[in-house]
Amino acid sequence: MANFKFPKNFLWGGATAANQLEGAYNEGGKGLSIFDMVKFVPKEERGNDPEMDVRSEKELEELLSLGDGENFPKRRGIDFYHRYQEDIALFAEMGFKVFRMSISWPRIFPNGDELTPNEEGLAFYDKVFDELQKYGIEPLVTLSHYEIPLNLVQKYNGWADRRVIEFFVHYAETVFNRYKDKVKYWLTFNEINISQFSPYIGSGILIDRVEHKEQAVYQALHHQFVASARAVKACHEIIPGSQIGCMLARMEVYPETCNPRDVLTALEEDQKNLFFTDVQVRGYYPSHMLSYFEKNNIQIKMFPGDEEILLQHPVDFLSFSYYMTMVASGDPAKLKQKGNFSSGILNPYLETSDWGWQIDPTGLRITLKKLYDRYEVPLFIVENGLGAYDKVEEDGSIQDDYRIDYLREHIKAMGDAIQDGVDLIGYTTWGCIDLISAGTSEMSKRYGFIYVDQDDYGHGTLKRTPKKSFHWYKDVIASNGVNL
Ligand code: P53
């Protein structure tokens, strides 16, 4: 028996995103999204840069001319669009209390800037929410999970243009009104900090169109902060009793040594990561960031009323993804390497996943304590898990003990943090059913409790098979975190 207790109404479940799951990218009147344009690049051919970026008009035009003969895995996802009933039945069998998903913005507004929504898109999510309701599963819905309508990129350079705020708020109000009786839990932007790494995925910016990259990214983020606060306001007005949160890719940073220079660098990297939640939870720009802007010649253009809206409409809870921790050094010779977020410096105390992500359950406890100390609002872990290669045995089973080990240790760390006094309201593991990787577009980087028969090139029957971890997680939920 574990020596900790999860709260009675703890929200256990799993997490997904439309762009990695639904497929049917051109069905039901859906417009193109930014991730529909990202091609699969085999591992051997990948450079050091994140592969998910599209940088220029020219690159985009080339991709548009390729057509479906090329390999665009996010266009096909795992066909949840046609198989949602079967998939939700499996989530229900595991006992999910909550299911995190996103609405694909271009399913509702194919071009992003029109006034009238696409009824077929709205009707699809009605069916999904009704199906969840049938089993008593609460939806937790992300408004924007890397699904910016492509037209907004082409016409406005994405969030760099202030007009996009109005389009987003109109989209948010449309779905709040439509689903007000079905959805209580919402998130505004998934991993809002990702723009620091990929301006295209986070903010829909083609970087060759701007002169000063950081300036454009932080201006776009300002627009996103304002849009997020306005969505919070609208959500509370339209859906009484609703709860809406922000979402951060949490990057806990350790100093490489106790050399104060390393400690200072780690602190500064941490501040840069927490800047986002500082704005969205506290409601104003932190002074450390204003000073960073000044030092780097970045001027944020604010309109009258922006500061008020941020201050008056902070989020109800803070949600985050947690996969790994980083190590920072103050030694300029050890500059952080680029590429899929993994910092260049290895932590000798930690093991690494097949994708170089450093596995750190204790880091989750540290992060929970730190976030709660800083903000004192409810926390929600909306992504965590192990991307791994799975092997189908001759008898058809998948023995994913490595995944169970990973999740068990992280759940223990959550239990410890709760005992330490942290207010944690839920936990949704990432990719509860195998789906397309955000970072690499691989199908073979699997996170799920449910195996999906499909390879990186789209071959396979798409058959769903519960893995060993499926039965394990079912017991975790049934025992409210006691049987691990
Ligand atoms: P994949 C990088 C680092 C941490 C989280 O990622 C990240 C990324 C982007 O690759 O994104 C989140 O699929 C994201 C999900 C994504 C998941 O982490 O690259 O919110 O959409 O699938 C895992 O292994």
Coordinates of C-alpha atoms and ligand atoms in Angstrom, one line a residue:
M1 CA 0.0 0.0 0.0
A2 CA 1.2 3.4 -0.9
N3 CA 1.5 5.8 2.0
F4 CA -0.3 8.7 0.2
K5 CA -3.8 9.5 -0.8
F6 CA -5.1 11.2 -3.9
P7 CA -8.1 13.5 -3.4
K8 CA -11.4 11.9 -3.8
N9 CA -12.4 13.7 -7.0
F10 CA -8.9 13.4 -8.6
L11 CA -9.2 13.6 -12.4
W12 CA -7.4 10.6 -13.8
G13 CA -7.3 10.3 -17.6
G14 CA -5.4 10.7 -20.8
A15 CA -4.5 13.5 -23.3
T16 CA -4.5 13.9 -27.0
A17 CA -4.6 16.7 -29.7
A18 CA -6.7 16.9 -32.8
N19 CA -3.8 17.3 -35.2
Q20 CA -2.1 14.1 -34.0
L21 CA -5.2 12.0 -33.7
E22 CA -8.2 12.9 -35.9
G23 CA -6.9 12.5 -39.4
A24 CA -9.6 13.3 -42.0
Y25 CA -7.7 16.5 -42.6
N26 CA -9.8 17.5 -45.6
E27 CA -13.1 16.0 -44.6
G28 CA -16.2 17.7 -43.1
G29 CA -15.2 21.1 -44.5
K30 CA -12.0 21.3 -42.5
G31 CA -9.4 23.9 -43.7
L32 CA -5.7 23.2 -43.5
S33 CA -3.8 23.8 -40.3
I34 CA -0.1 24.5 -39.8
F35 CA 0.7 20.9 -38.8
D36 CA -1.0 19.5 -42.0
M37 CA 2.1 21.0 -43.8
V38 CA 4.8 19.2 -41.8
K39 CA 6.3 16.3 -43.7
F40 CA 7.8 13.2 -42.2
V41 CA 11.6 13.2 -42.3
P42 CA 13.3 9.8 -41.5
K43 CA 15.7 9.9 -38.5
E44 CA 18.8 9.5 -40.6
E45 CA 18.0 12.7 -42.6
R46 CA 17.1 14.9 -39.7
G47 CA 19.3 17.9 -38.9
N48 CA 19.8 19.5 -35.5
D49 CA 16.8 21.9 -35.9
P50 CA 13.3 20.9 -34.9
E51 CA 11.8 19.3 -37.9
M52 CA 8.4 20.7 -37.3
D53 CA 9.3 24.2 -38.5
V54 CA 8.3 25.8 -41.8
R55 CA 10.3 29.0 -42.2
S56 CA 9.4 30.7 -45.4
E57 CA 6.7 31.5 -47.9
K58 CA 8.7 29.6 -50.6
E59 CA 9.0 26.5 -48.4
L60 CA 5.3 26.6 -47.7
E61 CA 4.4 26.9 -51.4
E62 CA 6.6 23.9 -52.2
L63 CA 4.9 21.9 -49.5
L64 CA 1.5 22.9 -50.8
S65 CA 2.3 21.7 -54.3
L66 CA 3.3 18.2 -53.1
G67 CA -0.1 16.8 -52.4
D68 CA -1.0 13.7 -50.6
G69 CA 1.4 11.4 -52.4
E70 CA 4.0 12.6 -49.9
N71 CA 4.2 11.5 -46.3
F72 CA 2.3 14.0 -44.1
P73 CA 1.5 11.8 -41.1
K74 CA -0.5 14.4 -39.2
R75 CA -3.0 14.6 -42.0
R76 CA -4.0 11.0 -41.4
G77 CA -3.5 10.9 -37.6
I78 CA -4.9 7.6 -36.3
D79 CA -8.3 8.2 -37.8
F80 CA -10.1 9.1 -34.6
Y81 CA -12.5 11.1 -36.7
H82 CA -14.1 7.9 -37.8
R83 CA -13.2 5.7 -34.9
Y84 CA -13.9 7.9 -31.9
Q85 CA -16.7 5.6 -30.6
E86 CA -14.4 2.6 -30.3
D87 CA -11.6 4.7 -28.8
I88 CA -13.8 6.4 -26.2
A89 CA -15.2 3.0 -25.2
L90 CA -11.7 1.8 -24.5
F91 CA -11.0 5.0 -22.4
A92 CA -14.2 4.2 -20.5
E93 CA -13.0 0.7 -19.9
M94 CA -9.9 2.1 -18.2
G95 CA -12.1 4.2 -16.0
F96 CA -11.1 7.6 -17.3
K97 CA -12.6 10.5 -15.4
V98 CA -11.4 13.0 -17.9
F99 CA -10.3 13.0 -21.5
R100 CA -8.1 15.8 -22.8
M101 CA -8.6 16.6 -26.5
S102 CA -8.4 19.7 -28.7
I103 CA -10.8 21.3 -31.1
S104 CA -9.2 21.8 -34.5
W105 CA -9.7 25.5 -35.1
P106 CA -9.8 25.1 -38.9
R107 CA -12.6 22.5 -38.5
I108 CA -14.8 25.2 -37.1
F109 CA -13.3 28.2 -39.1
P110 CA -11.6 26.7 -42.1
N111 CA -9.9 30.0 -43.0
G112 CA -9.7 31.3 -39.4
D113 CA -11.0 34.8 -40.4
E114 CA -14.6 34.1 -41.6
L115 CA -17.6 35.0 -39.5
T116 CA -19.8 31.9 -39.9
P117 CA -18.6 28.7 -38.4
N118 CA -18.6 25.4 -40.3
E119 CA -21.6 23.4 -39.0
E120 CA -20.2 20.0 -40.0
G121 CA -17.1 20.7 -37.8
L122 CA -19.3 21.8 -34.8
A123 CA -21.5 18.7 -35.3
F124 CA -18.4 16.4 -35.1
Y125 CA -17.4 17.6 -31.7
D126 CA -21.0 17.4 -30.5
K127 CA -20.9 13.7 -31.3
V128 CA -17.6 13.3 -29.5
F129 CA -18.8 15.1 -26.3
D130 CA -22.0 13.1 -26.3
E131 CA -20.1 9.9 -26.5
L132 CA -17.9 11.0 -23.6
Q133 CA -21.0 12.0 -21.6
K134 CA -22.4 8.5 -22.2
Y135 CA -19.6 7.1 -20.0
G136 CA -19.4 10.0 -17.5
I137 CA -16.0 11.2 -18.8
E138 CA -15.4 14.9 -18.5
P139 CA -13.9 16.5 -21.6
L140 CA -10.9 18.9 -21.0
V141 CA -10.7 20.8 -24.2
T142 CA -7.7 22.8 -25.6
L143 CA -8.7 25.6 -27.9
S144 CA -5.4 25.8 -29.7
H145 CA -3.0 22.9 -29.9
Y146 CA -0.7 23.7 -32.8
E147 CA -3.8 23.9 -35.1
I148 CA -3.6 27.5 -36.4
P149 CA -5.6 27.7 -39.7
L150 CA -3.0 27.9 -42.4
N151 CA -4.8 30.8 -44.0
L152 CA -3.9 33.0 -41.0
V153 CA -0.3 32.2 -41.6
Q154 CA -0.4 33.1 -45.2
K155 CA -2.5 36.2 -44.9
Y156 CA -1.5 37.7 -41.6
N157 CA 1.8 35.9 -40.6
G158 CA -0.1 34.3 -37.8
W159 CA -0.1 35.9 -34.3
A160 CA 2.4 38.5 -35.4
D161 CA -0.8 40.4 -36.6
R162 CA -3.0 41.8 -33.9
R163 CA -6.1 41.2 -35.9
V164 CA -5.8 37.5 -35.1
I165 CA -6.9 38.2 -31.5
E166 CA -10.4 39.0 -32.8
F167 CA -10.5 35.8 -34.9
F168 CA -9.5 33.7 -32.0
V169 CA -11.9 35.3 -29.6
H170 CA -14.7 34.8 -32.1
Y171 CA -13.7 31.1 -32.4
A172 CA -13.6 30.7 -28.6
E173 CA -17.0 32.3 -28.1
T174 CA -18.5 30.2 -30.8
V175 CA -17.4 26.9 -29.2
F176 CA -18.2 28.1 -25.7
N177 CA -21.8 28.9 -26.8
R178 CA -22.2 25.7 -28.7
Y179 CA -20.8 23.4 -26.0
K180 CA -21.7 25.3 -22.8
D181 CA -23.8 22.3 -21.5
K182 CA -21.2 19.7 -22.4
V183 CA -17.7 21.1 -21.5
K184 CA -16.7 22.5 -18.2
Y185 CA -12.9 22.3 -18.3
W186 CA -10.9 24.3 -20.9
L187 CA -7.3 25.3 -21.8
T188 CA -6.4 28.2 -24.0
F189 CA -3.0 27.6 -25.7
N190 CA -1.2 24.4 -25.5
E191 CA 2.5 24.9 -24.5
I192 CA 2.3 28.6 -25.1
N193 CA 6.1 28.8 -24.6
I194 CA 6.8 26.7 -27.6
S195 CA 7.1 29.8 -29.8
Q196 CA 10.5 30.4 -28.1
F197 CA 11.6 27.3 -29.9
S198 CA 9.3 27.2 -33.0
P199 CA 7.6 30.4 -34.0
Y200 CA 5.7 28.6 -36.8
I201 CA 4.1 25.9 -34.5
G202 CA 3.5 28.2 -31.6
S203 CA 2.5 31.4 -33.3
G204 CA 2.1 30.7 -37.0
I205 CA 4.9 32.9 -38.0
L206 CA 7.0 32.5 -41.1
I207 CA 10.3 33.7 -39.7
D208 CA 11.8 34.9 -43.0
R209 CA 9.0 37.5 -43.2
V210 CA 10.2 39.4 -40.0
E211 CA 13.3 41.4 -39.4
H212 CA 13.8 40.9 -35.7
K213 CA 12.9 37.4 -34.7
E214 CA 12.6 37.8 -31.0
Q215 CA 10.7 41.0 -31.3
A216 CA 8.2 39.3 -33.6
V217 CA 7.9 36.3 -31.3
Y218 CA 7.3 38.3 -28.1
Q219 CA 4.8 40.6 -29.9
A220 CA 2.9 37.6 -31.2
L221 CA 3.0 36.1 -27.7
H222 CA 1.6 39.4 -26.3
H223 CA -1.3 39.0 -28.7
Q224 CA -1.8 35.4 -27.5
F225 CA -1.8 36.5 -23.9
V226 CA -4.5 39.1 -24.6
A227 CA -6.5 36.6 -26.6
S228 CA -6.1 34.0 -23.8
A229 CA -7.3 36.5 -21.1
R230 CA -10.3 37.5 -23.3
A231 CA -11.1 33.8 -23.7
V232 CA -11.0 33.4 -20.0
K233 CA -13.5 36.3 -19.6
A234 CA -15.8 34.9 -22.3
C235 CA -15.7 31.4 -20.8
H236 CA -16.7 32.6 -17.4
E237 CA -19.5 34.7 -18.8
I238 CA -20.9 32.1 -21.2
I239 CA -20.4 28.9 -19.1
P240 CA -21.2 29.5 -15.4
G241 CA -19.1 27.2 -13.2
S242 CA -16.5 26.5 -15.9
Q243 CA -12.8 26.4 -15.2
I244 CA -10.2 27.5 -17.7
G245 CA -6.4 27.1 -17.5
C246 CA -3.2 28.0 -19.2
M247 CA -0.7 25.4 -20.4
L248 CA 3.0 25.4 -20.1
A249 CA 5.7 23.0 -21.4
R250 CA 7.4 23.0 -18.0
M251 CA 11.2 23.0 -18.2
E252 CA 12.7 22.6 -14.8
V253 CA 16.3 23.6 -15.0
Y254 CA 19.1 22.4 -12.6
P255 CA 22.5 24.0 -12.3
E256 CA 25.2 21.7 -13.5
T257 CA 27.3 22.4 -10.3
C258 CA 27.0 24.5 -7.1
N259 CA 29.2 27.1 -8.8
P260 CA 27.1 30.2 -8.3
R261 CA 27.6 31.0 -12.0
D262 CA 25.7 27.8 -12.9
V263 CA 23.1 28.4 -10.3
L264 CA 22.4 31.9 -11.7
T265 CA 22.1 30.6 -15.2
A266 CA 19.7 27.9 -14.2
L267 CA 17.6 30.5 -12.3
E268 CA 17.5 32.7 -15.3
E269 CA 16.5 29.9 -17.7
D270 CA 13.8 28.9 -15.2
Q271 CA 12.5 32.5 -15.1
K272 CA 12.3 32.6 -18.9
N273 CA 10.1 29.4 -18.7
L274 CA 7.9 30.8 -15.9
F275 CA 7.4 34.1 -17.7
F276 CA 4.4 32.6 -19.4
T277 CA 2.6 31.5 -16.3
D278 CA 3.7 34.7 -14.5
V279 CA 1.6 36.6 -17.1
Q280 CA -1.3 34.2 -17.3
V281 CA -1.7 33.4 -13.6
R282 CA -0.6 36.6 -12.0
G283 CA -1.9 38.9 -14.7
Y284 CA 1.1 41.1 -15.5
Y285 CA 4.5 41.0 -17.1
P286 CA 7.2 40.1 -14.5
S287 CA 10.0 42.7 -14.1
H288 CA 12.7 40.1 -15.1
M289 CA 11.1 39.9 -18.5
L290 CA 10.7 43.6 -18.9
S291 CA 14.4 44.0 -18.2
Y292 CA 15.2 41.2 -20.7
F293 CA 13.2 43.0 -23.4
E294 CA 15.1 46.2 -22.7
K295 CA 18.5 44.5 -22.8
N296 CA 17.6 42.8 -26.1
N297 CA 16.0 45.8 -27.8
I298 CA 12.5 44.3 -27.8
Q299 CA 9.6 46.6 -27.7
I300 CA 6.2 45.2 -27.0
K301 CA 3.4 47.3 -28.5
M302 CA 0.4 47.3 -26.1
F303 CA -3.0 48.8 -26.8
P304 CA -4.9 50.7 -24.1
G305 CA -6.8 48.1 -22.1
D306 CA -4.4 45.3 -22.7
E307 CA -2.9 45.5 -19.2
E308 CA -6.3 45.6 -17.6
I309 CA -7.6 42.6 -19.5
L310 CA -4.5 40.6 -18.4
L311 CA -4.9 41.6 -14.8
Q312 CA -8.7 41.2 -14.6
H313 CA -8.9 37.7 -16.2
P314 CA -6.2 35.4 -15.0
V315 CA -6.6 31.7 -15.4
D316 CA -8.4 29.5 -12.9
F317 CA -5.7 26.8 -12.8
L318 CA -2.3 26.1 -14.2
S319 CA -1.7 23.1 -16.3
F320 CA 1.5 21.9 -17.8
S321 CA 3.3 19.1 -19.6
Y322 CA 6.2 17.3 -17.9
Y323 CA 8.5 14.9 -19.6
M324 CA 12.1 15.7 -18.5
T325 CA 14.4 18.1 -16.8
M326 CA 17.3 20.2 -18.1
V327 CA 20.8 21.1 -16.9
A328 CA 22.3 24.6 -17.3
S329 CA 25.8 25.8 -17.1
G330 CA 27.1 29.3 -16.8
D331 CA 30.1 28.4 -18.8
P332 CA 29.8 30.0 -22.2
A333 CA 31.7 27.1 -23.8
K334 CA 28.8 24.8 -22.9
L335 CA 26.0 26.6 -24.7
K336 CA 22.7 24.8 -24.9
Q337 CA 22.4 22.7 -28.0
K338 CA 19.5 23.1 -30.3
G339 CA 17.0 20.4 -31.3
N340 CA 13.9 18.8 -29.9
F341 CA 14.3 20.7 -26.6
S342 CA 16.8 18.4 -25.0
S343 CA 19.5 20.5 -23.4
G344 CA 23.1 19.7 -24.4
I345 CA 24.2 18.8 -21.0
L346 CA 23.5 15.3 -19.6
N347 CA 22.5 14.8 -16.0
P348 CA 24.6 11.9 -14.8
Y349 CA 22.0 10.9 -12.2
L350 CA 19.2 10.3 -14.7
E351 CA 18.3 7.8 -17.4
T352 CA 17.4 8.8 -20.9
S353 CA 14.6 7.7 -23.2
D354 CA 15.3 6.5 -26.7
W355 CA 14.7 10.1 -27.9
G356 CA 17.2 11.6 -25.5
W357 CA 14.7 12.9 -23.0
Q358 CA 16.0 12.6 -19.4
I359 CA 13.6 10.7 -17.1
D360 CA 13.1 12.4 -13.8
P361 CA 10.2 11.6 -11.5
T362 CA 11.7 13.5 -8.5
G363 CA 11.9 16.5 -10.8
L364 CA 8.1 16.3 -11.1
R365 CA 7.8 16.6 -7.3
I366 CA 10.2 19.6 -7.4
T367 CA 8.3 21.3 -10.2
L368 CA 4.9 20.8 -8.5
K369 CA 6.2 22.3 -5.3
K370 CA 7.9 25.2 -7.1
L371 CA 4.8 26.0 -9.1
Y372 CA 2.5 25.8 -6.2
D373 CA 4.8 28.0 -4.0
R374 CA 5.0 30.6 -6.7
Y375 CA 1.3 30.8 -7.7
E376 CA -0.9 29.1 -5.1
V377 CA -3.5 28.1 -7.7
P378 CA -4.7 24.5 -8.5
L379 CA -2.3 22.6 -10.7
F380 CA -3.2 20.0 -13.4
I381 CA -0.6 17.8 -15.1
V382 CA -2.1 17.5 -18.6
E383 CA 0.8 15.6 -20.3
N384 CA 3.4 13.1 -19.0
G385 CA 4.6 9.8 -20.4
L386 CA 7.3 7.8 -22.1
G387 CA 7.7 7.9 -25.9
A388 CA 9.0 4.4 -26.7
Y389 CA 9.3 1.7 -29.4
D390 CA 6.8 -1.0 -28.7
K391 CA 7.1 -4.6 -29.8
V392 CA 4.1 -6.8 -30.7
E393 CA 4.8 -10.3 -29.4
E394 CA 3.9 -13.4 -31.4
D395 CA 0.7 -13.8 -29.4
G396 CA -0.3 -10.2 -30.3
S397 CA 0.4 -8.8 -26.8
I398 CA 2.5 -5.7 -26.0
Q399 CA 4.5 -6.0 -22.8
D400 CA 5.3 -2.4 -22.1
D401 CA 6.7 -2.7 -18.6
Y402 CA 9.1 0.2 -19.2
R403 CA 6.1 2.5 -19.7
I404 CA 4.5 1.2 -16.5
D405 CA 7.7 1.8 -14.6
Y406 CA 7.9 5.4 -15.9
L407 CA 4.3 6.2 -15.0
R408 CA 4.4 4.5 -11.6
E409 CA 7.4 6.6 -10.5
H410 CA 5.8 9.8 -11.7
I411 CA 2.5 9.0 -10.0
K412 CA 4.4 8.3 -6.8
A413 CA 6.1 11.7 -7.1
M414 CA 2.7 13.3 -7.6
G415 CA 1.4 11.6 -4.5
D416 CA 4.4 12.8 -2.5
A417 CA 3.8 16.4 -3.8
I418 CA 0.2 16.2 -2.7
Q419 CA 1.4 15.1 0.8
D420 CA 3.7 18.1 0.7
G421 CA 0.6 20.3 0.4
V422 CA 0.4 20.8 -3.3
D423 CA -3.2 21.3 -4.7
L424 CA -3.1 18.9 -7.7
I425 CA -6.5 18.4 -9.3
G426 CA -5.7 15.9 -12.1
Y427 CA -3.4 13.9 -14.3
T428 CA -3.8 13.1 -18.0
T429 CA -1.0 11.0 -19.5
W430 CA 0.1 12.0 -23.0
G431 CA -1.1 10.0 -26.0
C432 CA -3.2 7.6 -24.0
I433 CA -3.8 6.0 -27.4
D434 CA -0.8 5.8 -29.8
L435 CA -0.8 8.8 -32.1
I436 CA 1.5 10.8 -34.3
S437 CA 4.5 12.5 -32.6
A438 CA 4.4 16.3 -32.5
G439 CA 8.1 16.7 -32.7
T440 CA 9.1 14.1 -35.2
S441 CA 5.9 13.0 -36.9
E442 CA 6.8 9.4 -36.2
M443 CA 4.1 6.9 -35.4
S444 CA 6.8 4.6 -33.9
K445 CA 7.3 7.0 -30.9
R446 CA 4.5 5.6 -28.9
Y447 CA 3.0 6.8 -25.6
G448 CA -0.3 4.9 -25.4
F449 CA -2.0 2.3 -23.3
I450 CA -3.7 1.3 -26.5
Y451 CA -1.6 0.1 -29.5
V452 CA -2.5 1.3 -32.9
D453 CA -1.4 -0.8 -35.9
Q454 CA 0.2 1.8 -38.1
D455 CA 3.8 2.6 -39.1
D456 CA 5.7 5.8 -39.9
Y457 CA 4.6 5.6 -43.5
G458 CA 0.9 5.0 -42.9
H459 CA 0.9 1.3 -43.4
G460 CA -1.2 -0.9 -41.1
T461 CA -4.7 -1.9 -40.2
L462 CA -5.3 0.8 -37.6
K463 CA -6.5 -1.9 -35.3
R464 CA -6.5 -1.0 -31.6
T465 CA -5.0 -3.4 -29.0
P466 CA -4.8 -2.7 -25.2
K467 CA -1.2 -3.0 -24.0
K468 CA -0.1 -4.4 -20.6
S469 CA -0.1 -0.8 -19.3
F470 CA -3.9 -0.6 -20.1
H471 CA -4.8 -3.1 -17.4
W472 CA -2.3 -1.5 -15.0
Y473 CA -3.7 2.0 -15.5
K474 CA -7.2 0.7 -15.1
D475 CA -6.3 -0.6 -11.6
V476 CA -4.5 2.7 -10.7
I477 CA -7.6 4.6 -11.4
A478 CA -10.0 2.1 -9.8
S479 CA -7.8 2.3 -6.6
N480 CA -7.4 6.1 -6.8
G481 CA -3.7 5.8 -7.0
V482 CA -3.2 3.2 -4.3
N483 CA -2.4 0.1 -6.5
L484 CA 0.8 1.1 -8.4
Ligands
P53_1 P1 6.5 14.3 -29.1 C1 8.8 19.0 -27.1 C2 9.1 18.9 -25.7 C3 8.2 18.8 -24.8 C4 6.8 18.7 -25.2 O1 6.1 15.2 -27.8 C5 6.5 18.8 -26.5 C6 7.5 18.9 -27.5 C7 7.2 19.0 -28.9 O2 7.7 17.9 -29.6 O3 5.2 18.8 -27.0 C8 4.2 18.2 -26.2 O4 5.2 14.0 -29.7 C9 3.0 18.5 -27.0 C10 2.3 17.3 -27.6 C11 3.4 16.3 -28.0 C12 4.1 15.8 -26.7 O5 4.6 16.9 -26.0 O6 7.4 15.1 -29.9 O7 2.0 19.2 -26.3 O8 1.5 17.7 -28.7 O9 3.0 15.2 -28.7 C13 5.2 14.8 -26.9 O10 7.1 13.1 -28.5

